[in-house]
mmCIF file of C-alpha atoms in Angstrom:
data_model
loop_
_atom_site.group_PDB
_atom_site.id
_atom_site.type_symbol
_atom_site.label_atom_id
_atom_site.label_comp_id
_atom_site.label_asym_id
_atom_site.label_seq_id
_atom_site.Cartn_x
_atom_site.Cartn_y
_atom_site.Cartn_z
ATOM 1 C CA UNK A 1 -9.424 7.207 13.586
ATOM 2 C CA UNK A 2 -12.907 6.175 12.399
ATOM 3 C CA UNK A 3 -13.562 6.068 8.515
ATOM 4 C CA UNK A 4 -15.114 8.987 7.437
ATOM 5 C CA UNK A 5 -15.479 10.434 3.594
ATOM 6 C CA UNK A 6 -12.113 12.973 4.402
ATOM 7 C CA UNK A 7 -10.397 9.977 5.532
ATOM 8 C CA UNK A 8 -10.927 8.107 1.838
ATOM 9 C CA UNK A 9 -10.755 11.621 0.137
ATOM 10 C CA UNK A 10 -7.363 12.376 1.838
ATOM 11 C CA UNK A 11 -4.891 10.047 0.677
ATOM 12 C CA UNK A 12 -4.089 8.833 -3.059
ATOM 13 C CA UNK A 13 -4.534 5.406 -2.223
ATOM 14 C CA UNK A 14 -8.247 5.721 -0.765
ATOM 15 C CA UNK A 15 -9.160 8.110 -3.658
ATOM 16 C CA UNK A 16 -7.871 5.277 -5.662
ATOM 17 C CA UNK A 17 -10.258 2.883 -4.143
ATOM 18 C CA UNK A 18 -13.111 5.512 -4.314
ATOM 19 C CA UNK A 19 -12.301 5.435 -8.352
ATOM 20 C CA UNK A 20 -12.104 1.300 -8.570
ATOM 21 C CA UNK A 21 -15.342 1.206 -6.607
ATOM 22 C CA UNK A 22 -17.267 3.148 -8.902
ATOM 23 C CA UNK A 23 -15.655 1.300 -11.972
ATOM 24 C CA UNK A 24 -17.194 -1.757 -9.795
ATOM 25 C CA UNK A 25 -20.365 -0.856 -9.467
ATOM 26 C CA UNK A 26 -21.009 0.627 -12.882
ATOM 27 C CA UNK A 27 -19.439 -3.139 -14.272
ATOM 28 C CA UNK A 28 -22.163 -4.657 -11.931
ATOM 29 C CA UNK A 29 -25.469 -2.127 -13.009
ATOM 30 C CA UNK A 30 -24.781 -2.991 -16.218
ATOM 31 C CA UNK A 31 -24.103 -6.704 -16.203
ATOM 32 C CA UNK A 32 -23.887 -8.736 -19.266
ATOM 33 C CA UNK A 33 -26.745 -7.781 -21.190
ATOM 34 C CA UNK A 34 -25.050 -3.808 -21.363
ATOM 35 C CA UNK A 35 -21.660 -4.322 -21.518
ATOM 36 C CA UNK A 36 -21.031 -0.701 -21.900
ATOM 37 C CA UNK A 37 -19.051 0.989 -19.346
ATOM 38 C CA UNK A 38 -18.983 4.986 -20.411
ATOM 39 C CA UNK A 39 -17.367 6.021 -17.049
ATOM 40 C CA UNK A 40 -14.811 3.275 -16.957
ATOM 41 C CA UNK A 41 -14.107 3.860 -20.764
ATOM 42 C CA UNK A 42 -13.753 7.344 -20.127
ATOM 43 C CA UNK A 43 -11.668 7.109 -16.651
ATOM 44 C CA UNK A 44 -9.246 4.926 -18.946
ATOM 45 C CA UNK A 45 -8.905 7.294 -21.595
ATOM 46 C CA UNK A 46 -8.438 10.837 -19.547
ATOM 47 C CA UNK A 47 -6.073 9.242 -16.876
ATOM 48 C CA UNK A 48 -3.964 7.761 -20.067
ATOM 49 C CA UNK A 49 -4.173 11.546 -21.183
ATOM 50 C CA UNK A 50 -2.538 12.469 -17.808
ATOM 51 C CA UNK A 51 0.083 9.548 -17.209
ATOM 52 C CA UNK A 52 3.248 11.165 -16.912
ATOM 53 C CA UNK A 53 4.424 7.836 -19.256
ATOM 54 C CA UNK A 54 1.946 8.304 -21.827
ATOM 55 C CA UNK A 55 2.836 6.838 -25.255
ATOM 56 C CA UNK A 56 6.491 5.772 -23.602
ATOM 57 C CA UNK A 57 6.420 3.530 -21.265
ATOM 58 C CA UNK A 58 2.192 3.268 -20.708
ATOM 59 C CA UNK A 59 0.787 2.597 -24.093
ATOM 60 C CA UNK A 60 -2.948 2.605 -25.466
ATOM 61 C CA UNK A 61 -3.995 0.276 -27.829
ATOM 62 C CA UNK A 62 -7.334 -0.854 -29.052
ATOM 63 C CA UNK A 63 -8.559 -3.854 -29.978
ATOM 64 C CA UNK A 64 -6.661 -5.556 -32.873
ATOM 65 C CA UNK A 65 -3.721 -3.765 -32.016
ATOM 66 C CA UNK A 66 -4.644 -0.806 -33.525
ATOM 67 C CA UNK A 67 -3.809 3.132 -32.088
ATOM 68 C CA UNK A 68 -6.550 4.153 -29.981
ATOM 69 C CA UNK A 69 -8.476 7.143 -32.061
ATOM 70 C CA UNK A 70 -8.875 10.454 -30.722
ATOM 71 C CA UNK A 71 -12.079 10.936 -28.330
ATOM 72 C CA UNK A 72 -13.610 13.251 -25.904
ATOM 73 C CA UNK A 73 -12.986 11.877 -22.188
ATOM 74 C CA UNK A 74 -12.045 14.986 -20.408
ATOM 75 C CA UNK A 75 -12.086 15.184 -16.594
ATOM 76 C CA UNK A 76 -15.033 16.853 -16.741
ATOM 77 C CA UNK A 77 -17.054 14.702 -18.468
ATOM 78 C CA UNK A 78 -15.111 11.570 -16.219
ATOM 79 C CA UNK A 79 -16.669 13.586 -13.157
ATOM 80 C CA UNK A 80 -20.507 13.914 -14.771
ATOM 81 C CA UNK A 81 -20.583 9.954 -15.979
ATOM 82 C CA UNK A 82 -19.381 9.655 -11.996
ATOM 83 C CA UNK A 83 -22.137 10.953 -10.637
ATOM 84 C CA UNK A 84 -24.314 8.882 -12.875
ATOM 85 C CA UNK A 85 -23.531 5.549 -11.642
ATOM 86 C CA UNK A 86 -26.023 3.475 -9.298
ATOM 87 C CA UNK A 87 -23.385 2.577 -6.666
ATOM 88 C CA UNK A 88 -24.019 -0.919 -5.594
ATOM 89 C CA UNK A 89 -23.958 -2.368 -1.733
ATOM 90 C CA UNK A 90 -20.460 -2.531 -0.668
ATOM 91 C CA UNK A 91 -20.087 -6.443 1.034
ATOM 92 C CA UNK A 92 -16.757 -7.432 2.788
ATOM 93 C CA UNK A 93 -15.490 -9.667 -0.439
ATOM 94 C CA UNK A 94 -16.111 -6.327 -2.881
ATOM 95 C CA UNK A 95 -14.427 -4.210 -0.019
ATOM 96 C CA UNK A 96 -11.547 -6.936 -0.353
ATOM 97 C CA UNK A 97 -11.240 -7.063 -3.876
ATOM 98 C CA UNK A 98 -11.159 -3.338 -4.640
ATOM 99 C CA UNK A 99 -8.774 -2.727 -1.659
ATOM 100 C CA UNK A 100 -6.794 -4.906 -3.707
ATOM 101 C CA UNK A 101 -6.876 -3.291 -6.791
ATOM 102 C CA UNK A 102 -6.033 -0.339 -4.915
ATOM 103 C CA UNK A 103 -2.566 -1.278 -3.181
ATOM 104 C CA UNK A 104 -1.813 -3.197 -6.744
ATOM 105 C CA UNK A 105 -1.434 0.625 -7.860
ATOM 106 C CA UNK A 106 0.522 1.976 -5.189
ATOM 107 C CA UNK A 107 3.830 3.053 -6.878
ATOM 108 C CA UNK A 108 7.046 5.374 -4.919
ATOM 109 C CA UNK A 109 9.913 5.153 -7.753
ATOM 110 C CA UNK A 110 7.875 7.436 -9.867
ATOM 111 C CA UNK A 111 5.063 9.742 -10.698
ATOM 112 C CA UNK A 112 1.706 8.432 -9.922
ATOM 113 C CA UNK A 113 0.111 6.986 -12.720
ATOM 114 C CA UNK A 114 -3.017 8.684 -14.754
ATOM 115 C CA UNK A 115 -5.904 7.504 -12.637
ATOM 116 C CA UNK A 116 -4.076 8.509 -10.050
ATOM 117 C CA UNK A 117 -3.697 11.541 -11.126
ATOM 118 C CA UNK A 118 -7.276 11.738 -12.429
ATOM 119 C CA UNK A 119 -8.602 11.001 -9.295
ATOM 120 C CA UNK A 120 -6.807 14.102 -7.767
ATOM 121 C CA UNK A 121 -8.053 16.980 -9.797
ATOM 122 C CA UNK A 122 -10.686 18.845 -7.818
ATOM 123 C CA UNK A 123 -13.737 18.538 -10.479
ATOM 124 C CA UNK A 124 -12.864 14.377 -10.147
ATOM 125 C CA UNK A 125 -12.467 14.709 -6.261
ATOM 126 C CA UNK A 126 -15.743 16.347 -5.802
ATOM 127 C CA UNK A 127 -17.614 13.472 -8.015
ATOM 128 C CA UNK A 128 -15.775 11.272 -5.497
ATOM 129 C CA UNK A 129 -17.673 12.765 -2.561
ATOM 130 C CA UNK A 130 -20.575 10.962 -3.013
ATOM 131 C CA UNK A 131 -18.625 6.977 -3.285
ATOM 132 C CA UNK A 132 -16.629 8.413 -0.249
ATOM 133 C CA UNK A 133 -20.310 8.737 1.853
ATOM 134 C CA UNK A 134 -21.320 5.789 0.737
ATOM 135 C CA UNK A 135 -18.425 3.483 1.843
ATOM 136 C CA UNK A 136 -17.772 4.980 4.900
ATOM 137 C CA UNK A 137 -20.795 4.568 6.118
ATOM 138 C CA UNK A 138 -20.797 0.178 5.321
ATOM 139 C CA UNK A 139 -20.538 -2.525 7.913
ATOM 140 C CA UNK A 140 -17.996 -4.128 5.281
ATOM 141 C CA UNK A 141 -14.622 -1.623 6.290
ATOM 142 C CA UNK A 142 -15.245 -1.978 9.898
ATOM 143 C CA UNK A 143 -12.366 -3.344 10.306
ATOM 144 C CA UNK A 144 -10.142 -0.819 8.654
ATOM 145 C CA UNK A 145 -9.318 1.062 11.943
ATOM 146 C CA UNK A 146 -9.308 -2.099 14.176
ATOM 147 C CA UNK A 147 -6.011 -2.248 16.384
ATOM 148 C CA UNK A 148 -4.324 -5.273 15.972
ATOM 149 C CA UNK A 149 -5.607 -6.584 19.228
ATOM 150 C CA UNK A 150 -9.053 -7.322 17.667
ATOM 151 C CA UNK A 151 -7.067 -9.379 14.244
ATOM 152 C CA UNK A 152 -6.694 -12.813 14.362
ATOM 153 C CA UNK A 153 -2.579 -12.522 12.947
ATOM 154 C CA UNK A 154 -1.234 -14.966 10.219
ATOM 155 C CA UNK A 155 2.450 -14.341 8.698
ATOM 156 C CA UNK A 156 2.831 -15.372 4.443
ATOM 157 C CA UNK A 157 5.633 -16.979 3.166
ATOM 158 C CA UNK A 158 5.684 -16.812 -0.875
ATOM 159 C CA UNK A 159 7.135 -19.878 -2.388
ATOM 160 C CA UNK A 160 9.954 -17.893 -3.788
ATOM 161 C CA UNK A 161 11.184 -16.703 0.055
ATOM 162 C CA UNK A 162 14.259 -18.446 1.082
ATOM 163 C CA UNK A 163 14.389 -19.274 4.715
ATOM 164 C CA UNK A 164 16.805 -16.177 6.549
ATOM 165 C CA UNK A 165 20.232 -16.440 8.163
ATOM 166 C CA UNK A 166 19.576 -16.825 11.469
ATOM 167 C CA UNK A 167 19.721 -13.175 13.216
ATOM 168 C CA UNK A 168 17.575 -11.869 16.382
ATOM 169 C CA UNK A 169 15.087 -9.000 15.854
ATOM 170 C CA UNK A 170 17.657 -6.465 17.943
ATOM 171 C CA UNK A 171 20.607 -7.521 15.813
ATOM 172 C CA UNK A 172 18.370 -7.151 12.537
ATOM 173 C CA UNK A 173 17.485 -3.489 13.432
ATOM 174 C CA UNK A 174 20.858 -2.767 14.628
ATOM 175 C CA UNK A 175 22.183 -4.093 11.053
ATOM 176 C CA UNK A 176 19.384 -2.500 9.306
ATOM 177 C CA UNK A 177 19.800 1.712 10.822
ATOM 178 C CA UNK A 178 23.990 1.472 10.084
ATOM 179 C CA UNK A 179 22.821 0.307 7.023
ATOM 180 C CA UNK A 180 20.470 3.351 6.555
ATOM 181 C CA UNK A 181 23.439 5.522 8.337
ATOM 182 C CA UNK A 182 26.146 4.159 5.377
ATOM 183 C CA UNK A 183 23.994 4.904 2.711
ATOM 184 C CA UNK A 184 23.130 8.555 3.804
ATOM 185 C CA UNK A 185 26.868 9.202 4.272
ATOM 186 C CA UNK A 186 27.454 7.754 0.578
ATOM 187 C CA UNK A 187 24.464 9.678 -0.931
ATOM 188 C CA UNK A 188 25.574 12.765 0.385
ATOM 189 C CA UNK A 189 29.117 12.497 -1.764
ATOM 190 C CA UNK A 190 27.535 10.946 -4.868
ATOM 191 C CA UNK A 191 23.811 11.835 -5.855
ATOM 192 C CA UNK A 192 23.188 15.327 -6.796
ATOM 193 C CA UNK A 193 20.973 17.640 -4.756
ATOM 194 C CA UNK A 194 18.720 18.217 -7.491
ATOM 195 C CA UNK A 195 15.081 16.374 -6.792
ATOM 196 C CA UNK A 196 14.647 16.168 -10.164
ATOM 197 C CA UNK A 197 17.475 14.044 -11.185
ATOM 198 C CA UNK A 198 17.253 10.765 -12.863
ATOM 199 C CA UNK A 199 18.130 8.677 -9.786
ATOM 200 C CA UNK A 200 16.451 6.000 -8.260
ATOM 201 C CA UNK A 201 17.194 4.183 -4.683
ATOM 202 C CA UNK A 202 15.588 2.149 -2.017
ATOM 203 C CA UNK A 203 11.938 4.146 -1.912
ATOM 204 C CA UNK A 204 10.637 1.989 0.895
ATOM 205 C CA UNK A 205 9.947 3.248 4.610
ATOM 206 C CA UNK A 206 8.747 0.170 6.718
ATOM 207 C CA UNK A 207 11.077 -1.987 8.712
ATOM 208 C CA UNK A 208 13.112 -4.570 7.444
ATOM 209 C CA UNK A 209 11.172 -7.110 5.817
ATOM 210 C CA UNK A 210 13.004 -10.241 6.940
ATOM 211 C CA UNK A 211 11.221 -9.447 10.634
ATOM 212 C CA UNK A 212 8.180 -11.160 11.951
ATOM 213 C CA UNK A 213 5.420 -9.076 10.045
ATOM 214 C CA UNK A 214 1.569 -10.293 9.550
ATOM 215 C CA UNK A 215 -1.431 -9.576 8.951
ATOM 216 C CA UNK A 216 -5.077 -10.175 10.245
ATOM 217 C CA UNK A 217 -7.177 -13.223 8.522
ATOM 218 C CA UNK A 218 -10.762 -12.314 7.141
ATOM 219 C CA UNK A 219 -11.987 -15.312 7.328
ATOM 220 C CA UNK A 220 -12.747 -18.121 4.276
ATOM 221 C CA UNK A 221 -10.402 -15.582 2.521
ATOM 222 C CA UNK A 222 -7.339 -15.787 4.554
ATOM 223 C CA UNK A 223 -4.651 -13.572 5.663
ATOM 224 C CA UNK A 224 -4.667 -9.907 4.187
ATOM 225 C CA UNK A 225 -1.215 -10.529 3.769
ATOM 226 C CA UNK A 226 -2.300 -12.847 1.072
ATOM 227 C CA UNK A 227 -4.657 -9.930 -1.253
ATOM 228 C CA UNK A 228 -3.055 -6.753 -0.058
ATOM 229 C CA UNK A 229 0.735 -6.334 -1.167
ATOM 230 C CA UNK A 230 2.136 -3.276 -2.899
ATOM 231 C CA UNK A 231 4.387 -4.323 -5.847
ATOM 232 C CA UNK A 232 4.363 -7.737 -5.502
ATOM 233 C CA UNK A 233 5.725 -10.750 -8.048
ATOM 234 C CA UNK A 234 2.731 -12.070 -8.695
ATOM 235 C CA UNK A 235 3.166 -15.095 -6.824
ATOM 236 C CA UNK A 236 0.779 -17.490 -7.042
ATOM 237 C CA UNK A 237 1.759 -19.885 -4.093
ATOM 238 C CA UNK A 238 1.856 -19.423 -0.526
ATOM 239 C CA UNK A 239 1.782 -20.684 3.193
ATOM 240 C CA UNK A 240 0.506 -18.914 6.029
ATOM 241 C CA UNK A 241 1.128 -19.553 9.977
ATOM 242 C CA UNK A 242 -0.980 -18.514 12.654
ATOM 243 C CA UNK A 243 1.004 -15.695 14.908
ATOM 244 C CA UNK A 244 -0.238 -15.473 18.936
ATOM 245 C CA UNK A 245 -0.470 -11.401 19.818
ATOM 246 C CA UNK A 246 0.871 -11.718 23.608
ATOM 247 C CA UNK A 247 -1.086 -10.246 26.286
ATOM 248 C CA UNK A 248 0.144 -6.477 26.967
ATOM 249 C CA UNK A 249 2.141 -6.327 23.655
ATOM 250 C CA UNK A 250 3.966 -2.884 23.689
ATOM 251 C CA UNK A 251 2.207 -2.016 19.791
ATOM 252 C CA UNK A 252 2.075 1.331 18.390
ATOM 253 C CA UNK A 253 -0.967 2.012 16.022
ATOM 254 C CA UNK A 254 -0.325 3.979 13.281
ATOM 255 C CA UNK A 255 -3.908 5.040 12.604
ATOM 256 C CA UNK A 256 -3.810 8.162 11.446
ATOM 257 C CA UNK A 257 -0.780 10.432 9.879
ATOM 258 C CA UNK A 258 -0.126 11.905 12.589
ATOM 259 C CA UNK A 259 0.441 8.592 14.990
ATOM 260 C CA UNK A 260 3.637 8.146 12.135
ATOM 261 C CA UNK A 261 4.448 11.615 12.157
ATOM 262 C CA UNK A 262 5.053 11.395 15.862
ATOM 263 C CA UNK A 263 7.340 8.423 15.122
ATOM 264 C CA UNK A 264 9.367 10.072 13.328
ATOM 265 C CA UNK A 265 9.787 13.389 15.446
ATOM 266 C CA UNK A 266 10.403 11.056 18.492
ATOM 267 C CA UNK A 267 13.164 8.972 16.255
ATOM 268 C CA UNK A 268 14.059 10.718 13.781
ATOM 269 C CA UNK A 269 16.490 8.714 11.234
ATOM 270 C CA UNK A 270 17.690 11.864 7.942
ATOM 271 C CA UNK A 271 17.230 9.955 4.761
ATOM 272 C CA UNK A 272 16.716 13.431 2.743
ATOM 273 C CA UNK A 273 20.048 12.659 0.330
ATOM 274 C CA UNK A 274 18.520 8.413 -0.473
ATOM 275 C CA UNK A 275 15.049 9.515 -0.548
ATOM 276 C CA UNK A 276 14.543 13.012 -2.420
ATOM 277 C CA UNK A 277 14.936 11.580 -5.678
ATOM 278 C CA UNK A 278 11.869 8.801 -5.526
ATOM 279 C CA UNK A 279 9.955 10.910 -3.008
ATOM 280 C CA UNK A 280 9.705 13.864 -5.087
ATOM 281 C CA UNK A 281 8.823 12.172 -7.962
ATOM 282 C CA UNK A 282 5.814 10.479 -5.744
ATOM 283 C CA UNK A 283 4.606 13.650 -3.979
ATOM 284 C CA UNK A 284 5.843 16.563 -5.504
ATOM 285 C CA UNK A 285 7.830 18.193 -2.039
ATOM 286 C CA UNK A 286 11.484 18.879 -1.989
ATOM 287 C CA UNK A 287 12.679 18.945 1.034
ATOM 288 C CA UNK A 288 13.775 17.384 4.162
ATOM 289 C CA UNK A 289 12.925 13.820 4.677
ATOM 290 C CA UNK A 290 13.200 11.198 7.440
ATOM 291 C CA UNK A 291 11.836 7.802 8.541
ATOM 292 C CA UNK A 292 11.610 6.565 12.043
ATOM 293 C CA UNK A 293 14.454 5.027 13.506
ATOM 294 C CA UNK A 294 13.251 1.306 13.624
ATOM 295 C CA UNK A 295 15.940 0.020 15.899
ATOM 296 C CA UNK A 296 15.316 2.986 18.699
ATOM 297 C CA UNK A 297 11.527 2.484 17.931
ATOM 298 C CA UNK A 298 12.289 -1.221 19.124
ATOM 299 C CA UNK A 299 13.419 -0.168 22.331
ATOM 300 C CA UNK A 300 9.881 1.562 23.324
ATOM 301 C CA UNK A 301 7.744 -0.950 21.190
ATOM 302 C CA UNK A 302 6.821 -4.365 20.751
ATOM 303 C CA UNK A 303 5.379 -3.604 17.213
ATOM 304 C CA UNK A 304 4.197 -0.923 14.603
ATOM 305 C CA UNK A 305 0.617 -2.028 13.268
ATOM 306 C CA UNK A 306 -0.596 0.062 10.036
ATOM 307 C CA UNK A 307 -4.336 0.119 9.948
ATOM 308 C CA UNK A 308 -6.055 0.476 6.655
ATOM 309 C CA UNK A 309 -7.657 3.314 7.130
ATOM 310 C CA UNK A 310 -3.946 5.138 7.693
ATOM 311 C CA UNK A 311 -2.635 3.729 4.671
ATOM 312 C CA UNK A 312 -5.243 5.227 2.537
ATOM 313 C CA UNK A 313 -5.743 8.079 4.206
ATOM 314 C CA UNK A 314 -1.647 8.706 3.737
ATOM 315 C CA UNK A 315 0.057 6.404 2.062
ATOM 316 C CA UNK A 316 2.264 7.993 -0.291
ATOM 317 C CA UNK A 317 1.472 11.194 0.683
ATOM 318 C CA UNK A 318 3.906 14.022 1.988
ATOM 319 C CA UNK A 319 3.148 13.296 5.935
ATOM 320 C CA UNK A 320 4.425 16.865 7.811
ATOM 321 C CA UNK A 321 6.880 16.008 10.349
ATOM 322 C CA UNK A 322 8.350 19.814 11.105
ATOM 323 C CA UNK A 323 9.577 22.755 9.637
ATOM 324 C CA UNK A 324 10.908 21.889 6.299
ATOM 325 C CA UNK A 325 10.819 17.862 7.057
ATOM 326 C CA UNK A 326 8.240 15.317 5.885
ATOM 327 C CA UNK A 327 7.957 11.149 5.749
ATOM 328 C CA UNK A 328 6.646 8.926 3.568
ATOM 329 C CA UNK A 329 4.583 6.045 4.643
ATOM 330 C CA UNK A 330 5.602 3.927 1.131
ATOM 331 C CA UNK A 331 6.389 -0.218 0.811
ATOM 332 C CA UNK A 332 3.883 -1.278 4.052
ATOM 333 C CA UNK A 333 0.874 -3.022 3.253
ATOM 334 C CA UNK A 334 -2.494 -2.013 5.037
ATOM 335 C CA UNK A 335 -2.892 -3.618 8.229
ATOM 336 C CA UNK A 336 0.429 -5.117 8.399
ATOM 337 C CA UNK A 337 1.946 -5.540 12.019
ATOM 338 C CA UNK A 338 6.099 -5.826 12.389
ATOM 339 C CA UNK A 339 7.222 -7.599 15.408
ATOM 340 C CA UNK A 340 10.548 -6.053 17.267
ATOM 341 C CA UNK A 341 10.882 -8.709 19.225
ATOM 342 C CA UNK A 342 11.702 -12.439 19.109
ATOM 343 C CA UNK A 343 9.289 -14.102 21.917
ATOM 344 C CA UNK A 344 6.677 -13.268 18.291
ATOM 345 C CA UNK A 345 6.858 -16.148 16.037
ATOM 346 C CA UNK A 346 4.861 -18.170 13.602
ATOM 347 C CA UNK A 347 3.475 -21.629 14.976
ATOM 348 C CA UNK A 348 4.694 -24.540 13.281
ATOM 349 C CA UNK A 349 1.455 -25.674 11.499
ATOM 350 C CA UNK A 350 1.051 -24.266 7.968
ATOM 351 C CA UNK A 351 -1.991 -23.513 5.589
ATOM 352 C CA UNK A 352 -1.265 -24.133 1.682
ATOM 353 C CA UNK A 353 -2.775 -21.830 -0.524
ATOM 354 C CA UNK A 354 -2.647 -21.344 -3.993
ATOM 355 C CA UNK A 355 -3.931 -18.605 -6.369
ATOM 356 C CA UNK A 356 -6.896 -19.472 -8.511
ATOM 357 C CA UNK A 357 -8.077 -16.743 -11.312
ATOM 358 C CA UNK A 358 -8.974 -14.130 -9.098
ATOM 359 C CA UNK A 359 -9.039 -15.750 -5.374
ATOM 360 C CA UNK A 360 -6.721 -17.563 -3.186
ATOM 361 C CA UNK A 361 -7.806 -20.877 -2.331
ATOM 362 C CA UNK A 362 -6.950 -22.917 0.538
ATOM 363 C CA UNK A 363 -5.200 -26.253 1.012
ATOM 364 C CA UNK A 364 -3.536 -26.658 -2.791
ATOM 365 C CA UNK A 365 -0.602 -27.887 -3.017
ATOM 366 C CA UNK A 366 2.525 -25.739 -2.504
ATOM 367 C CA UNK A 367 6.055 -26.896 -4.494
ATOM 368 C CA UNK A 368 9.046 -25.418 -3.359
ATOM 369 C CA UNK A 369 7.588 -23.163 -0.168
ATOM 370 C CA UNK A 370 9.596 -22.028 2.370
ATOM 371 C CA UNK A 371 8.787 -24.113 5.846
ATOM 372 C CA UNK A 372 10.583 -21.122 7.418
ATOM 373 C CA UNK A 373 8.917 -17.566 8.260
ATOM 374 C CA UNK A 374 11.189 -14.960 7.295
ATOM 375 C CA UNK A 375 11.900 -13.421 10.932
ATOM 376 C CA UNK A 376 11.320 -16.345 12.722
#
């Protein structure tokens, strides 16, 4: 899959980063002799208009506390400042940060927010067009559809992860689908049929997170794993460990929608009574649902790499699996990699890094970190 403007205008998550690059760029054009920001102003105030929590639990206040007054920010007008803005030259730390901002976003339990939402509508889509030419076509996301044989691979452990029982990868998975099974079966009896019910569950659709699972490093800026994490607890300390990819690793790239749509036809685990609650308040579809069946995938693969190009092309999306059945890729990071297999571990030596305003800085001091990999 090579990044093209579809692939950004596709998913929610890369017309998310299409919207925070343009906020970007206008912040840079007008630097800090014109700190006025019409399109971000007005991006603010129509996706507010459209958040499905507006005035409950997302409210709008303006300086001094006061109710924001009435305006004129329509997504019309959202879509004319748009194509208005001098977009600037996208580098690799820009690319980083914005990706960031983007996965920061990324939410499963519930409607997406207004932006979101924003973003979506076809007279803020087609504004979009333009940002969506002009990133694809930088040096700086290159390596958004690299396969994880070209990533140097680090693993993060947060200061807050405690160090896992020990269990082997097969025993994990094997724990992890009855798990899945049992909570299907007691779904089934107790949550009502109705999408639109007021029930919540486990939303997530990658593999057990106490696995082996990293991430390529981008250089002076570290792991990834490090910037790109969908609903994190803003940690602020971390270690990362250098992971060896072993020669004719067994990995399936999921690098498109389709790559994890054939996952899930070739191992098919039904999650349709735990999941239609969350994932039809995410995508809109009632329906059938399923998620591949990690511990069969284990017997075929080494590992399931997500690029970053496939998680914004379809990352909380509806992915079509067959007739009346659909997945959602939803709690995996871009470019994460999970290991199936316990030869995959991180090497003993350990970079500290701590969280400084807005980057992560190496070799601070890290009180109370793990010295144990989850997984490994």
């Amino acid at each position: 899959m090579t990044i093209t403007p579809e692939t950004l205008l596709r998913g929610s998550r890369g017309r998310r980063f299409l919207l925070e690059y343009a906020r970007r760029s206008e912040a840079l054009a007008a630097g800090t002799e014109r700190p006025e920001r019409p399109f971000s102003v007005a991006a603010m105030l129509a996706g507010y208009d459209l958040d499905p929590g507006r005035g409950r639990s997302v409210v709008l206040m303006s300086a001094g506390g006061r109710d924001v007054e009435p305006h004129d920010a329509t997504p019309g007008s959202v879509a004319a400042l748009l194509g208005e803005i001098p977009l600037a030259e996208l580098d690799p730390e820009t690319a980083l940060r914005t990706l960031a901002d983007t996965v920061t976003f990324a939410r499963y339990w519930q409607e997406p927010d207004g932006e979101d939402m924003l973003a979506a509508l076809p007279v803020v889509r087609a504004a979009l067009e333009r940002v969506a030419v002009h990133v694809a076509g930088s040096a700086a996301v290159g390596w958004w559809t690299e396969p994880l044989a070209n990533g140097d691979q680090h693993a993060v452990t947060w200061n807050t992860d405690r160090a896992p029982a020990p269990m082997g990868a097969a025993d994990r998975l094997a724990l992890w689908s009855a798990e899945v099974r049992a909570e299907e079966r007691s779904a089934l009896k107790d949550r009502p049929d109705d999408p639109t019910a007021s029930w919540s569950g486990t939303w997530w659709s990658a593999p057990p997170s106490d696995l082996t699972h990293t991430a390529r490093s981008l250089g002076q800026h570290g792991p990834t794993g490090l910037w790109l994490v969908e609903d994190d607890m803003g940690w602020e300390r971390a270690v990362t460990r250098r992971v060896g990819v072993p020669a004719g690793a067994r990995v399936h790239e999921v690098d498109r929608p389709e790559a994890w749509a054939a996952l899930c036809r070739e191992f098919p685990l039904d999650v349709t009574a735990q999941k239609r609650h969350d994932w039809y308040r995410t995508t809109g579809r009632a329906g059938r649902w399923v998620l591949p069946d990690w511990a069969a995938v284990a017997a075929r693969y080494d590992a399931v790499h997500l690029t970053a190009a496939a998680y914004l092309a379809a990352a909380g999306t509806a992915i079509p699996v067959g007739d009346d059945t659909a997945s959602v890729i939803a709690g995996w990071n871009p470019d994460e990699t999970y290991w199936f297999v316990d030869t995959v571990r991180p090497e003993r030596n350990a970079t500290p890094w701590a969280h400084d305003d807005e980057d992560w800085v190496p070799g601070s001091g890290v009180s109370g970190a793990s010295t144990t990999q989850p997984g490994g």
